Short mmCIF file of C-alpha atoms (C1' of nucleotides) in Angstrom, two decimals:
data_model
loop_
_atom_site.label_atom_id
_atom_site.label_comp_id
_atom_site.label_asym_id
_atom_site.label_seq_id
_atom_site.Cartn_x
_atom_site.Cartn_y
_atom_site.Cartn_z
CA MET J 421 25.72 -84.17 -42.71
CA VAL J 422 27.78 -81.43 -44.34
CA ARG J 423 27.31 -78.06 -44.46
CA ASP J 424 28.04 -75.33 -47.09
CA VAL J 425 30.23 -73.72 -45.43
CA ILE J 426 29.94 -70.41 -47.08
CA ASN J 427 26.90 -68.94 -45.44
CA LEU J 428 24.56 -71.98 -43.79
CA LYS J 429 24.56 -71.75 -40.08
CA SER J 430 22.31 -74.22 -38.05
CA LYS J 431 19.60 -72.72 -36.06
CA GLN J 432 21.14 -72.05 -32.94
CA GLU J 433 24.32 -70.67 -35.06
CA ARG J 434 21.91 -68.36 -36.10
CA SER J 435 19.58 -67.51 -33.01
CA GLU J 436 22.99 -66.83 -31.00
CA GLU J 437 24.27 -65.00 -34.01
CA THR J 438 21.27 -62.82 -34.08
CA LYS J 439 21.47 -62.43 -29.67
CA LYS J 440 24.75 -60.78 -29.76
CA ASN J 441 24.03 -58.83 -32.89
CA ILE J 442 21.43 -57.13 -31.23
CA LEU J 443 22.91 -56.68 -27.77
CA ASN J 444 26.02 -55.09 -29.71
CA ALA J 445 23.92 -53.07 -32.03
CA ALA J 446 21.88 -51.79 -28.66
CA LYS J 447 25.35 -50.97 -27.65
CA LYS J 448 27.46 -49.74 -29.94
CA LEU J 449 23.55 -47.39 -30.57
CA PHE J 450 23.40 -46.47 -26.48
CA MET J 451 26.64 -45.03 -26.06
CA THR J 452 26.13 -43.14 -28.84
CA TYR J 453 22.69 -41.55 -28.77
CA GLY J 454 21.74 -42.28 -25.25
CA TYR J 455 19.13 -45.08 -24.47
CA GLU J 456 16.19 -42.71 -24.98
CA SER J 457 16.66 -41.75 -27.69
CA VAL J 458 17.48 -44.62 -29.64
CA THR J 459 14.71 -46.77 -30.58
CA ILE J 460 13.84 -51.03 -31.35
CA ARG J 461 14.27 -50.29 -35.37
CA GLN J 462 16.60 -47.91 -34.90
CA ILE J 463 17.83 -51.47 -33.27
CA ALA J 464 17.28 -53.59 -35.34
CA LYS J 465 18.26 -52.07 -37.88
CA GLU J 466 21.99 -51.65 -36.57
CA ALA J 467 21.65 -55.31 -36.30
CA GLY J 468 20.35 -56.41 -40.08
CA CYS J 469 17.20 -58.12 -38.67
CA SER J 470 13.05 -56.85 -38.01
CA HIS J 471 12.30 -55.07 -34.23
CA THR J 472 10.12 -57.61 -33.30
CA ALA J 473 13.18 -60.41 -33.56
CA ILE J 474 15.01 -58.15 -30.58
CA TYR J 475 11.35 -59.54 -28.48
CA LEU J 476 12.26 -63.16 -29.33
CA TYR J 477 15.35 -62.59 -26.99
CA TYR J 478 14.88 -59.57 -25.07
CA LYS J 479 12.03 -58.88 -22.84
CA ASP J 480 12.30 -55.42 -23.32
CA LYS J 481 14.27 -52.44 -24.50
CA GLU J 482 14.64 -52.35 -20.40
CA SER J 483 15.84 -55.62 -20.20
CA LEU J 484 18.63 -55.10 -23.05
CA LEU J 485 19.97 -52.04 -20.98
CA HIS J 486 20.70 -54.30 -18.13
CA HIS J 487 22.43 -57.24 -20.45
CA LEU J 488 24.63 -54.40 -21.08
CA VAL J 489 24.65 -52.43 -18.11
CA MET J 490 26.08 -55.28 -15.66
CA PRO J 491 29.12 -55.76 -16.41
CA LEU J 492 29.83 -52.34 -16.29
CA LEU J 493 29.15 -51.65 -12.86
CA GLN J 494 31.25 -54.77 -12.10
CA LEU J 495 34.10 -53.71 -14.22
CA LEU J 496 33.15 -50.28 -12.21
CA SER J 497 33.14 -52.53 -8.78
CA GLN J 498 36.28 -54.18 -9.43
CA GLN J 499 38.19 -50.43 -10.19
CA MET J 500 37.64 -49.50 -6.82
CA LYS J 501 38.32 -53.13 -5.40
CA ASN J 502 41.74 -52.60 -6.87
CA ILE J 503 41.99 -48.86 -5.86
CA ILE J 504 41.38 -49.80 -2.26
CA GLN J 505 44.32 -52.55 -2.63
CA LEU J 506 46.82 -50.47 -3.53
CA ASN J 507 48.94 -50.45 -0.54
CA GLU J 508 51.27 -47.62 -1.19
CA MET J 509 47.88 -45.13 -0.64
CA ASP J 510 46.95 -43.93 2.37
CA ASP J 511 43.07 -44.32 2.82
CA TRP J 512 42.78 -40.04 2.11
CA THR J 513 44.25 -40.48 -0.97
CA LYS J 514 42.13 -43.63 -2.32
CA LEU J 515 39.28 -41.64 -1.21
CA LYS J 516 39.40 -39.13 -3.35
CA ARG J 517 40.83 -41.91 -6.26
CA LEU J 518 37.56 -43.68 -5.32
CA CYS J 519 35.98 -40.55 -6.03
CA SER J 520 37.10 -39.17 -9.49
CA SER J 521 37.42 -42.68 -11.27
CA PHE J 522 33.93 -43.20 -10.23
CA ILE J 523 32.86 -39.73 -12.10
CA THR J 524 34.78 -40.59 -14.87
CA PHE J 525 33.49 -44.01 -15.12
CA CYS J 526 30.06 -42.86 -14.77
CA LEU J 527 30.84 -39.82 -17.61
CA HIS J 528 32.44 -42.59 -19.72
CA HIS J 529 28.90 -44.89 -19.79
CA LYS J 530 26.09 -42.78 -19.00
CA SER J 531 23.35 -44.53 -19.97
CA MET J 532 24.91 -47.61 -17.61
CA TYR J 533 25.10 -44.57 -14.83
CA SER J 534 21.31 -44.21 -15.81
CA THR J 535 20.54 -47.31 -14.87
CA PHE J 536 22.96 -47.29 -11.67
CA MET J 537 20.51 -44.43 -10.30
CA THR J 538 16.99 -45.23 -11.09
CA ALA J 539 17.80 -49.18 -9.99
CA SER J 540 15.08 -48.62 -6.83
CA ALA J 541 15.15 -50.77 -4.02
CA SER J 542 11.68 -52.39 -5.21
CA ARG J 543 10.67 -56.20 -3.86
CA VAL J 544 11.47 -57.88 -7.10
CA ASP J 545 12.58 -61.49 -7.90
CA GLU J 546 15.65 -63.39 -7.50
CA GLU J 547 16.17 -63.73 -12.30
CA ASP J 548 15.21 -59.49 -12.14
CA PRO J 549 18.13 -57.79 -13.46
CA ARG J 550 16.61 -54.80 -11.71
CA LEU J 551 17.61 -57.22 -8.34
CA GLN J 552 21.07 -58.06 -9.77
CA ILE J 553 22.21 -54.40 -10.43
CA ASN J 554 20.66 -53.05 -7.22
CA ASN J 555 22.98 -55.05 -5.47
CA VAL J 556 26.21 -54.15 -7.36
CA ARG J 557 24.56 -50.90 -6.51
CA ILE J 558 24.93 -51.68 -2.73
CA GLU J 559 28.68 -53.60 -3.31
CA ILE J 560 29.60 -49.99 -4.64
CA PHE J 561 28.09 -48.01 -2.12
CA GLN J 562 29.49 -50.50 0.62
CA LEU J 563 33.10 -49.57 -0.74
CA LEU J 564 32.41 -46.44 -0.35
CA MET J 565 31.36 -46.06 2.76
CA GLN J 566 34.34 -48.08 3.91
CA THR J 567 37.00 -45.96 2.52
CA LEU J 568 34.94 -42.85 4.11
CA GLU J 569 35.01 -44.83 7.60
CA ASN J 570 38.77 -45.28 7.09
CA ALA J 571 39.87 -41.75 6.16
CA LEU J 572 38.08 -40.12 8.54
CA GLY J 573 38.13 -42.48 11.37
CA LEU J 574 34.34 -42.44 11.54
CA SER J 575 33.05 -45.44 14.01
CA ASP J 576 29.46 -44.46 14.54
CA PRO J 577 27.85 -46.50 11.81
CA ARG J 578 24.61 -44.16 11.37
CA GLN J 579 27.31 -41.35 10.78
CA SER J 580 29.24 -43.32 8.22
CA LEU J 581 26.06 -44.19 6.25
CA ALA J 582 24.92 -40.07 6.57
CA PHE J 583 28.62 -39.19 5.62
CA ALA J 584 28.32 -41.69 2.60
CA ARG J 585 25.06 -41.15 1.43
CA VAL J 586 26.09 -37.37 1.20
CA LEU J 587 29.56 -38.25 -0.75
CA PHE J 588 27.33 -40.23 -3.47
CA TYR J 589 25.11 -37.08 -3.39
CA ASN J 590 28.42 -35.00 -3.98
CA LEU J 591 28.50 -37.56 -6.96
CA HIS J 592 25.89 -38.00 -8.50
CA GLY J 593 25.44 -33.98 -8.91
CA VAL J 594 28.58 -33.54 -10.21
CA ILE J 595 27.70 -36.90 -13.17
CA SER J 596 24.01 -35.42 -13.73
CA THR J 597 24.87 -32.48 -14.49
CA TYR J 598 26.59 -33.29 -17.54
CA ILE J 599 24.53 -36.45 -18.23
CA ASP J 600 23.22 -35.02 -20.86
CA ASN J 601 25.76 -33.17 -22.57
CA LYS J 602 26.68 -33.39 -26.36
CA GLU J 603 30.26 -32.56 -25.86
CA PRO J 604 33.21 -34.76 -26.26
CA LEU J 605 33.66 -36.79 -22.95
CA GLU J 606 37.84 -35.64 -23.58
CA ASP J 607 36.90 -31.63 -23.99
CA LEU J 608 34.29 -31.81 -21.05
CA THR J 609 36.65 -33.79 -19.00
CA GLU J 610 39.45 -31.43 -19.57
CA ARG J 611 37.54 -28.02 -19.22
CA LEU J 612 36.07 -29.79 -16.01
CA SER J 613 37.91 -31.99 -14.23
CA SER J 614 39.78 -29.68 -11.84
CA THR J 615 36.68 -28.15 -10.88
CA PHE J 616 35.23 -32.42 -10.33
CA ASP J 617 38.30 -32.35 -7.94
CA LEU J 618 37.35 -29.03 -6.00
CA SER J 619 33.66 -30.81 -5.45
CA VAL J 620 35.26 -34.41 -4.11
CA GLU J 621 38.02 -32.53 -2.38
CA ALA J 622 35.41 -30.32 -0.97
CA MET J 623 33.04 -32.85 0.31
CA LEU J 624 35.89 -34.35 1.58
CA LEU J 625 37.46 -31.69 3.32
CA GLY J 626 33.59 -30.84 4.66
CA LEU J 627 32.89 -33.91 6.46
CA ARG J 628 36.25 -33.83 8.15
CA GLU J 629 35.65 -31.08 9.93
CA ILE J 630 32.53 -32.27 10.67
CA LYS J 631 33.92 -34.99 12.09
CA LYS J 632 36.53 -32.75 14.16
CA GLN J 633 33.68 -30.69 15.56
CA GLY J 634 31.70 -33.86 16.35
CA GLY J 635 28.32 -32.47 16.98
CA LYS J 636 28.47 -28.72 16.91
CA LYS J 637 26.44 -28.98 13.41
CA ASP J 638 23.88 -30.32 15.73
CA GLU J 639 23.85 -26.80 18.40
CA SER J 640 24.22 -24.92 15.25
CA ARG J 641 20.87 -26.27 14.26
CA THR J 642 19.23 -25.40 17.07
CA ASN J 643 20.61 -21.44 17.06
CA PHE J 644 17.91 -21.43 14.58
CA MET S 292 -26.60 -6.00 -28.33
CA VAL S 293 -26.83 -7.95 -25.23
CA ARG S 294 -26.03 -11.12 -24.73
CA ASP S 295 -27.74 -13.96 -22.05
CA VAL S 296 -25.95 -13.25 -19.43
CA ILE S 297 -26.50 -16.67 -18.44
CA ASN S 298 -23.41 -18.78 -20.40
CA LEU S 299 -22.92 -17.32 -23.88
CA LYS S 300 -19.53 -15.67 -23.84
CA SER S 301 -17.63 -13.40 -26.92
CA LYS S 302 -15.18 -14.47 -28.59
CA GLN S 303 -12.15 -13.60 -26.51
CA GLU S 304 -13.82 -14.63 -23.24
CA ARG S 305 -14.51 -18.21 -24.94
CA SER S 306 -10.63 -17.95 -25.53
CA GLU S 307 -9.10 -16.18 -22.77
CA GLU S 308 -10.95 -19.23 -20.88
CA THR S 309 -9.78 -21.98 -22.54
CA LYS S 310 -5.87 -20.42 -22.44
CA LYS S 311 -6.62 -20.64 -18.68
CA ASN S 312 -7.93 -23.57 -17.99
CA ILE S 313 -5.44 -25.57 -20.68
CA LEU S 314 -2.23 -23.65 -18.58
CA ASN S 315 -4.08 -24.94 -14.60
CA ALA S 316 -5.03 -28.35 -15.95
CA ALA S 317 -1.34 -28.66 -17.40
CA LYS S 318 -0.38 -27.59 -13.92
CA LYS S 319 -2.59 -29.67 -11.95
CA LEU S 320 -1.25 -32.82 -13.84
CA PHE S 321 1.93 -32.29 -13.74
CA MET S 322 2.46 -30.95 -10.10
CA THR S 323 0.87 -34.76 -9.54
CA TYR S 324 2.52 -36.78 -11.66
CA GLY S 325 5.49 -35.03 -13.76
CA TYR S 326 5.67 -33.23 -16.79
CA GLU S 327 7.04 -36.75 -18.78
CA SER S 328 4.19 -38.92 -17.36
CA VAL S 329 1.24 -36.21 -18.69
CA THR S 330 0.06 -36.67 -22.00
CA ILE S 331 -1.58 -33.67 -24.35
CA ARG S 332 -4.70 -35.86 -24.00
CA GLN S 333 -5.08 -35.96 -20.54
CA ILE S 334 -4.45 -32.00 -19.71
CA ALA S 335 -7.29 -31.81 -22.56
CA LYS S 336 -10.01 -33.57 -20.62
CA GLU S 337 -9.20 -32.37 -16.85
CA ALA S 338 -9.02 -28.54 -18.83
CA GLY S 339 -12.78 -29.66 -20.97
CA CYS S 340 -11.67 -29.38 -24.48
CA SER S 341 -9.53 -31.23 -27.23
CA HIS S 342 -6.03 -31.77 -27.52
CA THR S 343 -5.65 -29.91 -30.59
CA ALA S 344 -6.81 -27.03 -29.37
CA ILE S 345 -4.33 -26.87 -26.55
CA TYR S 346 -2.06 -25.78 -30.13
CA LEU S 347 -4.37 -22.99 -30.59
CA TYR S 348 -2.73 -21.75 -27.24
CA TYR S 349 0.37 -23.47 -26.92
CA LYS S 350 3.38 -23.79 -29.21
CA ASP S 351 3.86 -27.34 -28.04
CA LYS S 352 3.34 -29.21 -24.30
CA GLU S 353 7.56 -28.23 -23.27
CA SER S 354 5.80 -24.94 -23.82
CA LEU S 355 2.97 -24.83 -21.50
CA LEU S 356 5.60 -25.83 -18.92
CA HIS S 357 7.75 -22.83 -19.46
CA HIS S 358 4.49 -21.19 -18.92
CA LEU S 359 4.51 -22.15 -15.76
CA VAL S 360 7.61 -22.16 -14.86
CA MET S 361 9.09 -18.74 -14.89
CA PRO S 362 6.59 -17.38 -11.91
CA LEU S 363 7.46 -20.24 -9.83
CA LEU S 364 11.66 -20.09 -10.66
CA GLN S 365 10.84 -15.72 -10.30
CA LEU S 366 9.05 -17.10 -6.93
CA LEU S 367 12.52 -18.77 -5.81
CA SER S 368 14.24 -16.05 -7.08
CA GLN S 369 12.66 -13.52 -4.70
CA GLN S 370 12.36 -15.70 -2.28
CA MET S 371 16.26 -16.18 -1.85
CA LYS S 372 16.36 -12.13 -2.33
CA ASN S 373 14.57 -11.98 1.02
CA ILE S 374 17.19 -14.60 2.19
CA ILE S 375 20.01 -12.56 0.95
CA GLN S 376 18.32 -8.63 2.78
CA LEU S 377 17.61 -10.37 6.76
CA ASN S 378 19.83 -7.87 8.21
CA GLU S 379 20.12 -9.89 11.18
CA MET S 380 21.84 -12.74 9.52
CA ASP S 381 24.84 -13.48 9.33
CA ASP S 382 26.46 -14.09 5.76
CA TRP S 383 27.40 -17.90 6.50
CA THR S 384 23.77 -18.48 8.02
CA LYS S 385 22.35 -16.63 5.11
CA LEU S 386 24.42 -19.19 2.84
CA LYS S 387 23.08 -21.72 4.31
CA ARG S 388 19.19 -20.95 4.22
CA LEU S 389 19.74 -20.09 0.66
CA CYS S 390 21.05 -22.92 0.10
CA SER S 391 18.65 -25.08 2.40
CA SER S 392 15.59 -23.39 0.98
CA PHE S 393 16.62 -24.24 -3.14
CA ILE S 394 16.45 -27.49 -2.47
CA THR S 395 13.54 -27.74 -0.48
CA PHE S 396 11.71 -25.37 -2.74
CA CYS S 397 12.98 -27.55 -5.95
CA LEU S 398 11.56 -30.71 -4.04
CA HIS S 399 8.26 -29.01 -4.24
CA HIS S 400 8.19 -28.29 -8.03
CA LYS S 401 10.11 -31.15 -9.67
CA SER S 402 8.93 -30.30 -13.21
CA MET S 403 9.98 -26.48 -12.37
CA TYR S 404 13.44 -28.14 -11.63
CA SER S 405 13.90 -30.09 -14.82
CA THR S 406 13.36 -27.46 -16.94
CA PHE S 407 15.55 -25.06 -15.06
CA MET S 408 18.21 -27.96 -15.20
CA THR S 409 17.72 -28.68 -18.82
CA ALA S 410 17.15 -25.06 -20.41
CA SER S 411 20.85 -24.62 -22.02
CA ALA S 412 22.66 -21.99 -23.50
CA SER S 413 22.06 -22.66 -26.89
CA ARG S 414 21.06 -19.34 -29.06
CA VAL S 415 17.73 -18.58 -28.83
CA ASP S 416 15.84 -15.51 -29.84
CA GLU S 417 14.47 -13.17 -27.33
CA GLU S 418 10.80 -14.06 -27.07
CA ASP S 419 11.93 -18.36 -26.31
CA PRO S 420 10.88 -19.38 -22.84
CA ARG S 421 14.14 -20.81 -22.89
CA LEU S 422 16.16 -17.92 -22.63
CA GLN S 423 14.14 -16.17 -20.11
CA ILE S 424 14.55 -20.04 -18.14
CA ASN S 425 17.83 -19.41 -18.47
CA ASN S 426 18.05 -15.25 -17.92
CA VAL S 427 16.35 -16.49 -14.28
CA ARG S 428 19.02 -19.79 -13.62
CA ILE S 429 21.97 -17.05 -14.47
CA GLU S 430 20.21 -14.80 -11.40
CA ILE S 431 20.21 -17.25 -9.23
CA PHE S 432 23.18 -18.56 -9.94
CA GLN S 433 24.50 -15.18 -9.35
CA LEU S 434 22.98 -14.74 -6.03
CA LEU S 435 24.56 -18.10 -4.37
CA MET S 436 27.92 -16.57 -5.41
CA GLN S 437 27.87 -13.19 -4.80
CA THR S 438 26.64 -15.17 -0.75
CA LEU S 439 29.04 -17.45 -1.32
CA GLU S 440 31.34 -14.75 -1.65
CA ASN S 441 30.79 -12.73 0.97
CA ALA S 442 30.65 -15.65 3.48
CA LEU S 443 34.18 -17.11 2.47
CA GLY S 444 35.62 -13.86 1.72
CA LEU S 445 36.30 -14.74 -2.14
CA SER S 446 37.88 -12.18 -4.29
CA ASP S 447 39.08 -14.56 -7.51
CA PRO S 448 36.33 -14.21 -9.69
CA ARG S 449 37.87 -17.73 -10.92
CA GLN S 450 37.77 -19.00 -7.37
CA SER S 451 34.46 -17.31 -7.23
CA LEU S 452 32.86 -19.45 -10.22
CA ALA S 453 34.51 -23.09 -9.04
CA PHE S 454 33.43 -22.63 -6.26
CA ALA S 455 29.45 -21.69 -6.61
CA ARG S 456 29.72 -24.27 -9.38
CA VAL S 457 30.44 -27.08 -6.81
CA LEU S 458 27.88 -25.86 -4.72
CA PHE S 459 25.52 -26.61 -7.47
CA TYR S 460 26.25 -29.37 -8.14
CA ASN S 461 25.81 -30.44 -4.24
CA LEU S 462 22.36 -29.06 -4.44
CA HIS S 463 22.05 -30.62 -7.94
CA GLY S 464 22.90 -34.23 -6.54
CA VAL S 465 20.23 -34.03 -3.25
CA ILE S 466 17.36 -32.77 -5.29
CA SER S 467 18.06 -35.06 -8.92
CA THR S 468 18.71 -37.74 -6.20
CA TYR S 469 14.66 -37.35 -4.85
CA ILE S 470 13.77 -36.30 -8.09
CA ASP S 471 11.31 -38.71 -9.57
CA ASN S 472 10.91 -40.25 -5.87
CA LYS S 473 7.64 -41.19 -5.34
CA GLU S 474 7.06 -40.83 -1.31
CA PRO S 475 5.49 -38.10 0.14
CA LEU S 476 7.02 -34.34 0.35
CA GLU S 477 6.56 -35.07 4.04
CA ASP S 478 7.15 -37.84 4.48
CA LEU S 479 10.68 -37.78 2.54
CA THR S 480 11.69 -34.42 4.25
CA GLU S 481 11.15 -35.64 7.94
CA ARG S 482 13.56 -38.28 6.61
CA LEU S 483 16.06 -36.66 5.33
CA SER S 484 16.33 -33.09 5.78
CA SER S 485 19.61 -33.54 8.75
CA THR S 486 20.89 -35.39 5.55
CA PHE S 487 20.63 -32.85 3.49
CA ASP S 488 21.81 -30.05 6.06
CA LEU S 489 24.42 -32.15 6.29
CA SER S 490 25.11 -32.35 2.40
CA VAL S 491 24.85 -28.45 2.65
CA GLU S 492 27.35 -27.93 5.78
CA ALA S 493 29.92 -30.08 4.54
CA MET S 494 30.54 -28.54 1.47
CA LEU S 495 30.43 -24.83 3.09
CA LEU S 496 32.58 -25.94 5.41
CA GLY S 497 34.98 -27.94 2.95
CA LEU S 498 35.21 -24.64 0.46
CA ARG S 499 36.36 -22.31 3.61
CA GLU S 500 38.64 -24.73 4.43
CA ILE S 501 39.61 -24.65 0.63
CA LYS S 502 40.08 -20.98 0.61
CA LYS S 503 42.31 -21.10 4.21
CA GLN S 504 44.56 -23.48 1.75
CA GLY S 505 44.86 -21.26 -1.22
CA GLY S 506 46.54 -23.40 -3.40
CA LYS S 507 47.38 -26.37 -1.27
CA LYS S 508 44.72 -28.71 -3.06
CA ASP S 509 47.01 -28.19 -6.41
CA GLU S 510 50.04 -29.71 -4.37
CA SER S 511 48.52 -32.00 -3.53
CA ARG S 512 47.33 -33.16 -6.83
CA THR S 513 51.37 -32.46 -7.70
CA ASN S 514 52.13 -35.40 -5.44
CA PHE S 515 50.27 -37.83 -7.03
"C1'" DT Q 1296 9.49 -86.72 -48.25
"C1'" DT Q 1297 7.09 -85.31 -44.23
"C1'" DA Q 1298 6.56 -83.24 -39.92
"C1'" DT Q 1299 7.94 -80.69 -35.87
"C1'" DA Q 1300 10.28 -76.99 -33.66
"C1'" DT Q 1301 12.61 -72.88 -34.20
"C1'" DT Q 1302 14.10 -68.31 -35.90
"C1'" DA Q 1303 11.97 -64.80 -38.20
"C1'" DT Q 1304 9.73 -61.27 -40.76
"C1'" DA Q 1305 5.30 -58.81 -41.82
"C1'" DA Q 1306 1.06 -57.60 -39.85
"C1'" DC Q 1307 -1.37 -55.34 -35.95
"C1'" DC Q 1308 -2.29 -52.66 -31.77
"C1'" DA Q 1309 -2.64 -48.87 -28.83
"C1'" DG Q 1310 -0.86 -44.43 -27.62
"C1'" DT Q 1311 2.50 -40.37 -28.17
"C1'" DG Q 1312 2.66 -35.43 -29.91
"C1'" DG Q 1313 1.68 -32.93 -32.93
"C1'" DT Q 1314 0.07 -31.14 -38.31
"C1'" DT Q 1315 -3.87 -29.84 -41.73
"C1'" DA Q 1316 -9.01 -30.51 -42.67
"C1'" DG Q 1317 -13.70 -29.09 -41.70
"C1'" DT Q 1318 -17.17 -27.01 -39.15
"C1'" DA Q 1319 -20.43 -24.18 -36.19
"C1'" DA Q 1320 -20.47 -19.74 -34.03
"C1'" DC Q 1321 -19.36 -14.80 -33.53
"C1'" DC Q 1322 -19.05 -10.49 -35.43
"C1'" DA Q 1323 -19.22 -6.75 -38.33
"C1'" DA Q 1324 -20.87 -4.36 -43.11
"C1'" DT Q 1325 -24.08 -3.51 -46.01
"C1'" DA K 76 -32.30 -10.15 -42.99
"C1'" DT K 77 -27.88 -11.46 -45.27
"C1'" DT K 78 -23.80 -11.62 -45.99
"C1'" DG K 79 -18.18 -12.50 -45.75
"C1'" DG K 80 -14.53 -13.00 -42.57
"C1'" DT K 81 -12.05 -14.41 -38.82
"C1'" DT K 82 -12.08 -16.93 -35.02
"C1'" DA K 83 -13.13 -20.70 -31.92
"C1'" DC K 84 -13.06 -25.43 -32.20
"C1'" DT K 85 -12.90 -30.62 -32.96
"C1'" DA K 86 -12.49 -33.89 -36.47
"C1'" DA K 87 -9.62 -36.70 -39.24
"C1'" DC K 88 -4.60 -37.85 -40.38
"C1'" DC K 89 0.19 -38.61 -39.71
"C1'" DA K 90 4.85 -40.67 -38.87
"C1'" DC K 91 5.85 -42.30 -35.13
"C1'" DT K 92 7.06 -45.64 -30.70
"C1'" DG K 93 7.19 -49.84 -27.62
"C1'" DG K 94 5.72 -54.09 -27.99
"C1'" DT K 95 1.83 -58.41 -29.21
"C1'" DT K 96 0.62 -61.72 -32.20
"C1'" DA K 97 0.05 -64.50 -36.91
"C1'" DT K 98 2.17 -66.28 -40.54
"C1'" DA K 99 6.36 -67.34 -43.38
"C1'" DA K 100 11.11 -69.52 -43.53
"C1'" DT K 101 13.94 -73.03 -42.70
"C1'" DA K 102 16.78 -76.64 -40.33
"C1'" DT K 103 16.16 -81.02 -38.95
"C1'" DA K 104 14.70 -85.28 -37.24
"C1'" DA K 105 12.19 -89.28 -38.62
#
DNA sequence: TTATATTATAACCAGTGGTTAGTAACCAAT
DNA sequence: ATTGGTTACTAACCACTGGTTATAATATAA
């Protein structure tokens, strides 16, 4: 049972290699051109197989993306946890660092971000990648909310939720404004990072102000 | 030269009617199902013509959308101007009303909003609807920026621009979070309008705070 | 060597937005 | 009434998409 070591592989090796080639090709192309622009046939060409071979290993095009997204989301989550665990940093600064880091990461991984944002709360079975993505999404949201609570001294869970949601809108607004931007990320960041920071700073200061005024917002609403 | 008045039309009348039918069908379907989900063949069926007849009157599917979007954008612009001209309202309240109204309008017209957000600054000729859309987009941005200047007493044009941009991120974040939401708008608004208002309030208070602290943000940045 | 299982491709499918070719009907000139 | 030109309109066609089904190639076990 000696195989010719030049280029013959066992069936298992071939299938595993093909599977990996497909995923790597998809990763490369999605990162370069964005998920929607990339066709299955392009991925197949890059992977060196037929476009229909892809369906032997992955359910569909979207499934490819999900397989790529989970590790990235876990990386993001871990990155955020690392920031939170920095002991020499106060909560306010942690919160700002979290937001800034979130924006940068998501702009680096735009397809991932689109999946992150569209994974819905639909009822899916345990194996469905969307459920897993949704779980990480919730985890990330919780990390942000908790740090927000700490930084602003929030105690009402409903207020925490509203504040965190609003902060998420803000981050989402920044990221999604540039999600289809074709400019190199370095140029974009150089041009706009101070504006991104301004956005985060303003939102956090505003939330702190509302916390300080505790309930004044509702009164101003009544006076309409 | 007496035409049978029952149902025969001149060529001109027929073409005008077909053109209008196409536009109305597109409007109805885009509003119901969203631009991306609607096919040319669906529009044709609704309009009572062949799908290729559409290309006699409109350059492509996107052109249809642009023809529908311009009146809406002008309506939005006018609505904002009306708010700005309310004399019995202070600038701060105007600004909040502008933002709130912008969010509501855009959530009512989601396809319009997508076009508004993606009309790029690409070099296009004078007749191109994208240029016109971009012009209205700039106009709307200017209205917001001017009201922001008045409400916060801003005098540095670069600061005004940054603040307005940040405010736009925020509005965009709110709207785009729900742009694909299938829930009836009344339900959505009932559930979340206080959160939308919170988002706007926080951003405006934060920007005001930064204005008050004038430059403190840059110092805190240096202390990283 | 043969049979079987697995990897992989080719052929096929329904559908998309859009282009080109063809037809019917209107309209003006003779 | 006839003819030619123009226009409204449709049918046929195109390249392409994501995905399904049928077929071929190859490894492996008996």
